[in-house]
CSV table of C-alpha atoms and ligand atoms in Angstrom, one decimal:
chain,number,residue,atom,x,y,z
A,1,MET,CA,53.7,-18.5,41.1
A,2,ASP,CA,54.6,-21.5,39.0
A,3,ILE,CA,53.9,-20.2,35.5
A,4,ILE,CA,54.3,-22.3,32.4
A,5,LYS,CA,56.4,-20.6,29.7
A,6,ALA,CA,55.5,-21.9,26.3
A,7,HIS,CA,56.0,-19.1,23.8
A,8,ALA,CA,54.0,-19.5,20.6
A,9,LYS,CA,56.9,-18.8,18.4
A,10,LYS,CA,55.2,-19.7,15.2
A,11,ASN,CA,52.3,-17.3,15.8
A,12,LEU,CA,52.4,-14.2,13.5
A,13,CYS,CA,51.9,-12.0,16.6
A,14,TYR,CA,55.0,-13.4,18.3
A,15,ILE,CA,56.9,-12.9,15.0
A,16,ALA,CA,55.6,-9.3,14.7
A,17,ALA,CA,57.0,-8.6,18.2
A,18,GLN,CA,55.7,-5.1,18.6
A,19,LYS,CA,57.3,-3.8,21.8
A,20,MET,CA,55.1,-2.6,24.7
A,21,THR,CA,55.2,-1.4,28.2
A,22,PRO,CA,52.2,-2.9,30.1
A,23,LYS,CA,49.7,-0.3,31.2
A,24,GLY,CA,46.9,-2.6,32.3
A,25,ILE,CA,45.4,-6.0,32.0
A,26,VAL,CA,42.5,-7.4,30.0
A,27,VAL,CA,40.8,-10.5,31.3
A,28,HIS,CA,39.1,-12.7,28.7
A,29,SER,CA,37.4,-16.1,28.7
A,30,THR,CA,37.5,-18.4,25.8
A,31,GLY,CA,33.8,-18.9,25.1
A,32,ALA,CA,34.3,-22.6,24.4
A,33,ASN,CA,33.7,-25.6,26.6
A,34,ASN,CA,37.3,-26.8,27.0
A,35,PRO,CA,39.1,-26.0,30.3
A,36,TYR,CA,42.3,-27.7,29.3
A,37,LEU,CA,45.4,-25.7,28.5
A,38,LYS,CA,46.5,-28.2,25.9
A,39,ARG,CA,43.7,-27.0,23.6
A,40,TYR,CA,45.6,-23.7,23.2
A,41,VAL,CA,49.1,-24.2,24.5
A,42,ASP,CA,51.8,-26.1,22.7
A,43,ALA,CA,53.7,-27.6,25.6
A,44,PRO,CA,52.9,-31.4,25.7
A,45,ASP,CA,55.2,-32.1,28.6
A,46,LYS,CA,53.5,-29.6,30.8
A,47,VAL,CA,49.9,-29.4,29.6
A,48,GLY,CA,49.4,-32.7,27.8
A,49,LYS,CA,49.3,-33.4,24.1
A,50,ASN,CA,47.0,-31.5,21.8
A,51,THR,CA,45.6,-34.2,19.6
A,52,GLY,CA,43.4,-31.9,17.6
A,53,ASN,CA,46.4,-30.0,16.3
A,54,ASN,CA,44.6,-26.7,17.0
A,55,HIS,CA,46.8,-25.0,19.6
A,56,TRP,CA,47.9,-21.5,19.0
A,57,ASN,CA,51.5,-22.1,18.2
A,58,VAL,CA,50.7,-21.7,14.5
A,59,ALA,CA,50.8,-18.6,12.3
A,60,LYS,CA,47.0,-18.0,12.5
A,61,PRO,CA,45.1,-20.0,15.1
A,62,ASN,CA,41.9,-21.2,13.3
A,63,GLY,CA,42.7,-18.9,10.5
A,64,ASN,CA,42.7,-15.7,12.7
A,65,MET,CA,45.4,-13.2,13.5
A,66,VAL,CA,45.0,-13.7,17.2
A,67,CYS,CA,47.3,-14.3,20.2
A,68,VAL,CA,47.1,-13.4,23.9
A,69,HIS,CA,49.8,-13.4,26.5
A,70,ALA,CA,48.6,-16.3,28.5
A,71,PHE,CA,45.9,-18.9,29.1
A,72,ILE,CA,44.6,-20.2,32.4
A,73,GLY,CA,43.3,-23.8,32.6
A,74,TYR,CA,44.1,-27.3,33.6
A,75,ASP,CA,47.6,-28.5,33.1
A,76,ARG,CA,48.6,-32.1,32.4
A,77,ASP,CA,48.2,-33.0,36.1
A,78,GLY,CA,44.8,-31.4,36.5
A,79,ARG,CA,46.1,-28.3,38.3
A,80,VAL,CA,44.8,-24.9,37.3
A,81,ARG,CA,47.8,-22.9,36.1
A,82,VAL,CA,48.9,-20.0,34.0
A,83,ALA,CA,50.7,-20.7,30.7
A,84,GLU,CA,52.3,-17.7,29.0
A,85,ILE,CA,52.5,-18.0,25.3
A,86,LEU,CA,53.9,-14.5,24.6
A,87,PRO,CA,56.6,-12.5,26.3
A,88,LEU,CA,55.0,-9.7,28.3
A,89,ASP,CA,56.9,-6.9,26.6
A,90,ILE,CA,55.3,-7.4,23.2
A,91,CYS,CA,51.8,-6.5,22.2
A,92,CYS,CA,49.3,-9.3,21.8
A,93,TRP,CA,46.4,-9.4,19.4
A,94,GLY,CA,43.5,-9.9,21.8
A,95,VAL,CA,40.8,-7.4,22.5
A,96,GLY,CA,40.2,-6.1,18.9
A,97,SER,CA,39.5,-2.4,18.6
A,98,GLY,CA,36.8,0.0,19.7
A,99,LYS,CA,35.8,3.5,18.8
A,100,LYS,CA,38.8,5.0,20.6
A,101,GLY,CA,41.5,2.5,19.8
A,102,SER,CA,42.7,-0.8,21.0
A,103,TYR,CA,44.4,-2.1,24.1
A,104,ASN,CA,46.3,-4.3,21.8
A,105,PHE,CA,48.5,-1.3,21.1
A,106,ASP,CA,49.5,1.8,22.9
A,107,PRO,CA,48.4,2.0,25.7
A,108,ALA,CA,49.0,-1.7,25.5
A,109,TYR,CA,47.5,-4.2,28.0
A,110,ILE,CA,48.6,-7.6,29.1
A,111,GLN,CA,45.8,-10.0,28.1
A,112,PHE,CA,45.0,-13.5,29.1
A,113,GLU,CA,42.2,-16.0,28.4
A,114,ILE,CA,40.6,-18.1,31.1
A,115,CYS,CA,39.6,-21.4,29.6
A,116,GLU,CA,35.9,-21.9,30.0
A,117,ASP,CA,34.2,-25.1,30.8
A,118,ASP,CA,30.4,-25.5,30.5
A,119,LEU,CA,30.1,-22.6,33.0
A,120,SER,CA,28.2,-24.7,35.5
A,121,ASN,CA,31.1,-26.0,37.7
A,122,ARG,CA,31.5,-23.6,40.6
A,123,ASP,CA,34.7,-25.2,41.8
A,124,TYR,CA,36.5,-24.8,38.5
A,125,TYR,CA,35.1,-21.2,38.3
A,126,LYS,CA,36.4,-20.3,41.7
A,127,LYS,CA,39.8,-21.9,41.1
A,128,ALA,CA,40.3,-20.4,37.7
A,129,PHE,CA,39.4,-16.9,38.8
A,130,SER,CA,41.5,-17.2,41.9
A,131,VAL,CA,44.6,-18.2,39.9
A,132,ALA,CA,43.8,-15.3,37.6
A,133,ALA,CA,43.6,-12.9,40.6
A,134,GLU,CA,47.0,-14.1,41.9
A,135,TYR,CA,48.5,-13.7,38.4
A,136,CYS,CA,47.1,-10.2,38.1
A,137,ALA,CA,48.5,-9.3,41.5
A,138,GLU,CA,51.9,-10.5,40.4
A,139,LEU,CA,51.7,-8.5,37.2
A,140,CYS,CA,50.5,-5.4,39.1
A,141,ARG,CA,53.5,-5.6,41.4
A,142,LYS,CA,56.0,-6.3,38.6
A,143,TYR,CA,54.8,-3.6,36.2
A,144,GLY,CA,53.3,-1.1,38.7
A,145,ILE,CA,49.9,-1.6,37.2
A,146,SER,CA,47.0,-0.1,39.1
A,147,THR,CA,44.1,-2.5,39.8
A,148,LYS,CA,41.9,0.2,38.2
A,149,ASN,CA,43.5,-0.8,34.9
A,150,ILE,CA,42.4,-4.4,35.1
A,151,VAL,CA,39.4,-4.7,32.8
A,152,GLY,CA,37.3,-7.5,31.3
A,153,HIS,CA,37.0,-7.7,27.6
A,154,CYS,CA,33.4,-6.4,27.9
A,155,GLU,CA,34.6,-3.4,29.9
A,156,ALA,CA,37.3,-2.7,27.3
A,157,TYR,CA,34.5,-2.5,24.7
A,158,ARG,CA,32.5,-0.1,26.9
A,159,LYS,CA,35.6,2.1,27.3
A,160,GLY,CA,36.1,2.2,23.6
A,161,TYR,CA,39.2,0.1,23.3
A,162,GLY,CA,38.0,-3.3,22.3
A,163,SER,CA,35.5,-5.2,20.1
A,164,ASN,CA,32.0,-6.0,21.4
A,165,HIS,CA,32.3,-9.1,23.4
A,166,ALA,CA,30.7,-10.2,26.7
A,167,ASP,CA,33.6,-12.2,28.2
A,168,PRO,CA,34.3,-12.9,30.9
A,169,GLU,CA,31.3,-11.3,32.7
A,170,HIS,CA,28.8,-13.6,31.0
A,171,TRP,CA,30.5,-16.4,32.9
A,172,MET,CA,30.9,-14.4,36.2
A,173,LYS,CA,27.3,-13.5,36.1
A,174,LYS,CA,26.3,-17.2,36.6
A,175,PHE,CA,28.0,-17.0,40.0
A,176,HIS,CA,26.7,-13.5,40.8
A,177,GLU,CA,30.1,-11.8,40.4
A,178,ASP,CA,31.4,-9.1,38.1
A,179,MET,CA,34.8,-7.4,37.4
A,180,ASP,CA,34.5,-5.3,40.5
A,181,ASP,CA,34.6,-8.5,42.5
A,182,PHE,CA,37.6,-9.6,40.6
A,183,ARG,CA,39.5,-6.3,41.1
A,184,SER,CA,38.7,-6.7,44.8
A,185,ALA,CA,40.2,-10.2,44.8
A,186,VAL,CA,43.3,-8.9,43.2
A,187,LYS,CA,43.6,-6.1,45.8
A,188,LYS,CA,43.3,-8.7,48.5
A,189,GLN,CA,46.0,-10.7,46.9
A,190,LEU,CA,48.2,-7.7,46.8
A,191,LYS,CA,47.6,-7.0,50.5
A,192,ASN,CA,48.3,-10.6,51.5
A,193,THR,CA,51.6,-10.6,49.7
A,194,ALA,CA,53.0,-7.3,51.0
A,195,LYS,CA,56.6,-8.0,51.5
A,196,PRO,CA,57.9,-8.4,55.0
A,197,ASP,CA,61.2,-6.6,55.7
A,198,SER,CA,64.4,-8.5,55.9
A,199,LYS,CA,64.3,-8.9,59.6
A,200,GLY,CA,61.3,-11.1,59.0
A,201,GLY,CA,57.8,-10.7,60.4
A,202,THR,CA,56.4,-7.3,60.4
A,203,ALA,CA,55.9,-5.4,57.2
A,204,LYS,CA,58.0,-2.2,56.8
A,205,LYS,CA,56.3,0.8,58.3
A,206,GLU,CA,55.1,3.2,55.6
A,207,ASN,CA,57.0,6.4,55.1
A,208,THR,CA,60.0,5.4,57.1
A,209,PHE,CA,63.1,6.7,55.4
A,210,LEU,CA,66.7,6.4,56.2
A,211,LYS,CA,69.9,8.2,55.1
A,212,GLY,CA,71.0,6.9,51.8
A,213,ASP,CA,67.6,5.9,50.5
A,214,LEU,CA,66.9,6.8,46.9
A,215,VAL,CA,63.5,8.6,46.6
A,216,SER,CA,61.4,10.6,44.2
A,217,VAL,CA,59.3,13.6,44.9
A,218,THR,CA,55.6,13.3,44.3
A,219,GLY,CA,52.4,15.3,44.1
A,220,ASN,CA,52.2,19.1,44.8
A,221,ALA,CA,55.3,19.0,46.9
A,222,VAL,CA,56.5,22.1,48.7
A,223,TYR,CA,59.7,22.7,50.6
A,224,TYR,CA,59.5,21.9,54.2
A,225,GLY,CA,58.1,24.7,56.3
A,226,SER,CA,57.5,26.8,53.2
A,227,SER,CA,54.8,27.3,50.6
A,228,GLU,CA,57.3,27.3,47.7
A,229,THR,CA,56.5,24.4,45.4
A,230,ILE,CA,59.3,22.1,44.3
A,231,PRO,CA,60.1,22.6,40.6
A,232,GLN,CA,59.4,20.1,38.0
A,233,TRP,CA,63.0,19.3,37.2
A,234,VAL,CA,63.5,18.2,40.8
A,235,LYS,CA,60.4,16.0,40.6
A,236,ALA,CA,61.7,14.5,37.3
A,237,GLN,CA,64.7,13.0,39.0
A,238,LYS,CA,65.6,10.6,41.8
A,239,TRP,CA,67.4,11.8,44.9
A,240,TYR,CA,69.4,10.4,47.8
A,241,ILE,CA,68.4,11.3,51.4
A,242,LYS,CA,71.2,13.1,53.1
A,243,GLU,CA,69.6,13.5,56.5
A,244,VAL,CA,66.5,12.6,58.4
A,245,SER,CA,65.9,15.3,60.9
A,246,GLY,CA,62.8,15.1,63.1
A,247,GLU,CA,59.9,12.9,62.4
A,248,ASN,CA,58.8,14.3,59.1
A,249,ARG,CA,61.7,16.5,57.9
A,250,ILE,CA,64.0,15.0,55.4
A,251,ILE,CA,66.8,16.5,53.5
A,252,ILE,CA,67.4,15.3,50.0
A,253,ASP,CA,70.7,16.1,48.3
A,254,ALA,CA,72.5,14.3,45.5
A,255,ASN,CA,70.6,13.1,42.5
A,256,GLU,CA,70.9,9.5,41.3
A,257,LYS,CA,73.6,10.2,38.7
A,258,GLY,CA,75.5,12.3,41.2
A,259,THR,CA,75.4,15.3,38.8
A,260,ALA,CA,73.5,17.7,41.0
A,261,SER,CA,73.1,18.4,44.7
A,262,ILE,CA,70.3,20.5,46.1
A,263,CYS,CA,70.3,19.9,49.9
A,264,SER,CA,66.6,20.6,50.2
A,265,PRO,CA,64.3,20.0,53.2
A,266,ILE,CA,61.0,18.3,52.4
A,267,HIS,CA,58.1,16.7,54.3
A,268,LYS,CA,58.4,12.9,54.1
A,269,LYS,CA,54.8,12.7,52.9
A,270,TYR,CA,55.9,13.9,49.5
A,271,LEU,CA,58.6,11.3,49.1
A,272,LYS,CA,58.3,7.9,47.5
A,273,LEU,CA,60.9,5.2,48.1
A,274,ILE,CA,62.6,4.1,45.0
A,275,LYS,CA,65.4,2.0,46.5
A,276,SER,CA,66.4,1.7,50.1
A,277,ALA,CA,70.0,2.1,51.2
A,278,LYS,CA,70.0,-1.5,52.3
A,279,GLU,CA,68.9,-2.7,48.9
A,280,LYS,CA,71.6,-0.7,47.3
A,281,LYS,CA,74.2,-2.3,49.5
A,282,GLN,CA,72.9,-5.7,48.6
A,283,ASP,CA,73.1,-4.8,44.9
A,284,LYS,CA,76.7,-3.8,45.4
A,285,ALA,CA,77.6,-7.0,47.1
A,286,SER,CA,76.0,-9.1,44.4
A,287,GLY,CA,77.8,-7.1,41.7
A,288,LYS,CA,74.7,-5.6,40.2
A,289,THR,CA,76.0,-2.1,40.1
A,290,ASN,CA,79.3,-1.9,38.3
A,291,LYS,CA,81.3,0.9,39.7
A,292,LYS,CA,83.7,2.6,37.3
A,293,PHE,CA,86.0,-0.2,36.5
A,294,ALA,CA,89.6,0.0,35.2
A,295,PRO,CA,91.0,-3.1,33.5
A,296,TYR,CA,94.0,-4.7,35.2
A,297,THR,CA,96.4,-7.5,34.6
A,298,VAL,CA,96.7,-10.8,36.5
A,299,LYS,CA,99.2,-13.6,36.6
A,300,ILE,CA,97.7,-17.0,36.6
A,301,THR,CA,99.0,-19.0,39.5
A,302,ALA,CA,97.2,-22.3,39.1
A,303,ASP,CA,98.5,-25.0,36.7
A,304,GLN,CA,95.2,-25.1,34.9
A,305,THR,CA,92.5,-22.5,34.8
A,306,TYR,CA,89.3,-23.1,32.8
A,307,ILE,CA,87.7,-20.4,30.8
A,308,PHE,CA,83.9,-20.4,31.0
A,309,LYS,CA,81.5,-18.8,28.6
A,310,GLU,CA,79.7,-17.0,31.4
A,311,PRO,CA,80.8,-15.9,34.9
A,312,ASP,CA,79.2,-19.1,36.2
A,313,GLN,CA,80.7,-22.5,36.7
A,314,LYS,CA,77.7,-24.2,35.2
A,315,SER,CA,78.2,-22.5,31.9
A,316,GLN,CA,80.1,-23.9,29.0
A,317,LYS,CA,83.9,-24.4,29.2
A,318,VAL,CA,85.4,-22.6,26.3
A,319,GLY,CA,89.1,-23.0,26.9
A,320,LYS,CA,91.9,-23.6,29.4
A,321,ILE,CA,94.9,-21.6,30.5
A,322,SER,CA,98.0,-23.6,31.5
A,323,ASP,CA,100.8,-21.3,30.8
A,324,LYS,CA,100.8,-19.3,34.1
A,325,GLY,CA,100.8,-16.3,31.9
A,326,VAL,CA,99.7,-12.7,32.3
A,327,TYR,CA,96.2,-11.8,31.2
A,328,THR,CA,94.1,-8.6,31.2
A,329,ILE,CA,90.8,-8.5,33.0
A,330,VAL,CA,88.3,-6.1,31.5
A,331,LYS,CA,85.2,-6.8,33.7
A,332,GLU,CA,84.4,-8.3,37.0
A,333,LYS,CA,81.3,-10.1,38.3
A,334,THR,CA,80.4,-12.0,41.4
A,335,ASP,CA,78.3,-15.1,41.0
A,336,SER,CA,75.6,-16.3,43.3
A,337,ALA,CA,78.1,-18.4,45.3
A,338,ARG,CA,80.1,-15.2,45.9
A,339,SER,CA,82.9,-16.2,43.7
A,340,LYS,CA,84.6,-13.4,41.8
A,341,TRP,CA,85.0,-13.7,38.1
A,342,GLY,CA,87.0,-11.8,35.5
A,343,GLN,CA,86.4,-11.4,31.8
A,344,LEU,CA,89.4,-11.9,29.6
A,345,LYS,CA,90.3,-9.1,27.3
A,346,SER,CA,90.4,-11.5,24.3
A,347,GLY,CA,86.7,-11.9,24.7
A,348,VAL,CA,87.0,-15.7,24.9
A,349,GLY,CA,85.3,-15.9,28.3
A,350,TRP,CA,85.6,-15.6,32.0
A,351,ILE,CA,87.9,-17.1,34.6
A,352,ARG,CA,87.6,-17.3,38.4
A,353,LEU,CA,89.8,-14.9,40.1
A,354,CYS,CA,90.8,-17.1,43.1
A,355,ASN,CA,93.8,-18.6,41.3
A,356,VAL,CA,95.3,-15.4,40.0
A,357,LYS,CA,97.6,-12.7,41.3
A,358,LYS,CA,96.6,-9.2,40.6
A,359,LEU,CA,99.5,-7.2,39.1
A,360,ARG,CA,98.2,-3.7,38.8
B,1,ZN,ZN1,37.7,-11.7,24.8
């Protein structure tokens, strides 16, 4: 999804920056006939210029302490798009509060406004809500949010976590839809975008585990072929599969940190895949997991070696080595082009390790 990022850094809510872990999503609609993102979003190059000077990149939009995470509406080119104005890990000031509390704060919800038009244009309605559903599906996947926790502002009020507003269902009603229809649309999106496995084509069969997969134990799990329940401390950790024996019997052994081994048989229906062995290998190759690393020294063999700010040739050059001297490398990284980089002990930056000789 091509999401516009235009953080409203002047908004007091952005400045307050209260951290959150998204638990759900609140859908709003603006209640004003203006379907253009530029009305709310300060990003003239992407959404067009706001000539009324009333966008939300100000301390208090229209004098109110309000801010949502995103808006959906027309961009500069007349495409219906999402524009995020807050990072999704800080609380927004959206839904107000109800008798039980507020989704603005713990349990905090991601909240966005769909820009309303005059509520009579079916095409715009369809487009705007379909972009919203796609956006929600993406958020559900990214943050593990259940579609049950997608609510309209009106529902948030009924549940006791928002102020008494009718959006967005007052708009949906005109086209004979409600939030249940919207949640179904999100579910459909989630189904359509189920990831194919890396061989391409067919989606991975559910509950197929391999040796080396990292899993967690779910539900009222018992040991395989026994009625003895699996203790909470086991369920609280992640475990590597040691062996797949038979169709359903799986032996989990080492925990993620490698500090315990339990060698326990368990029915695969109680296991949830956290990371496949294949993914883990890929992580290793791309340098994501840093194994225990011991600094070492290198002798520079090239006449000139540039020092970069980051392990990336596109980053800023911060220096040059032309003495063919000996330097200490304290960290390694592999960039996207598979080039290996080493960080200099001095902290000045990084050098590529192709023109050096490792000493010890
Ligand atoms: Zn609302």
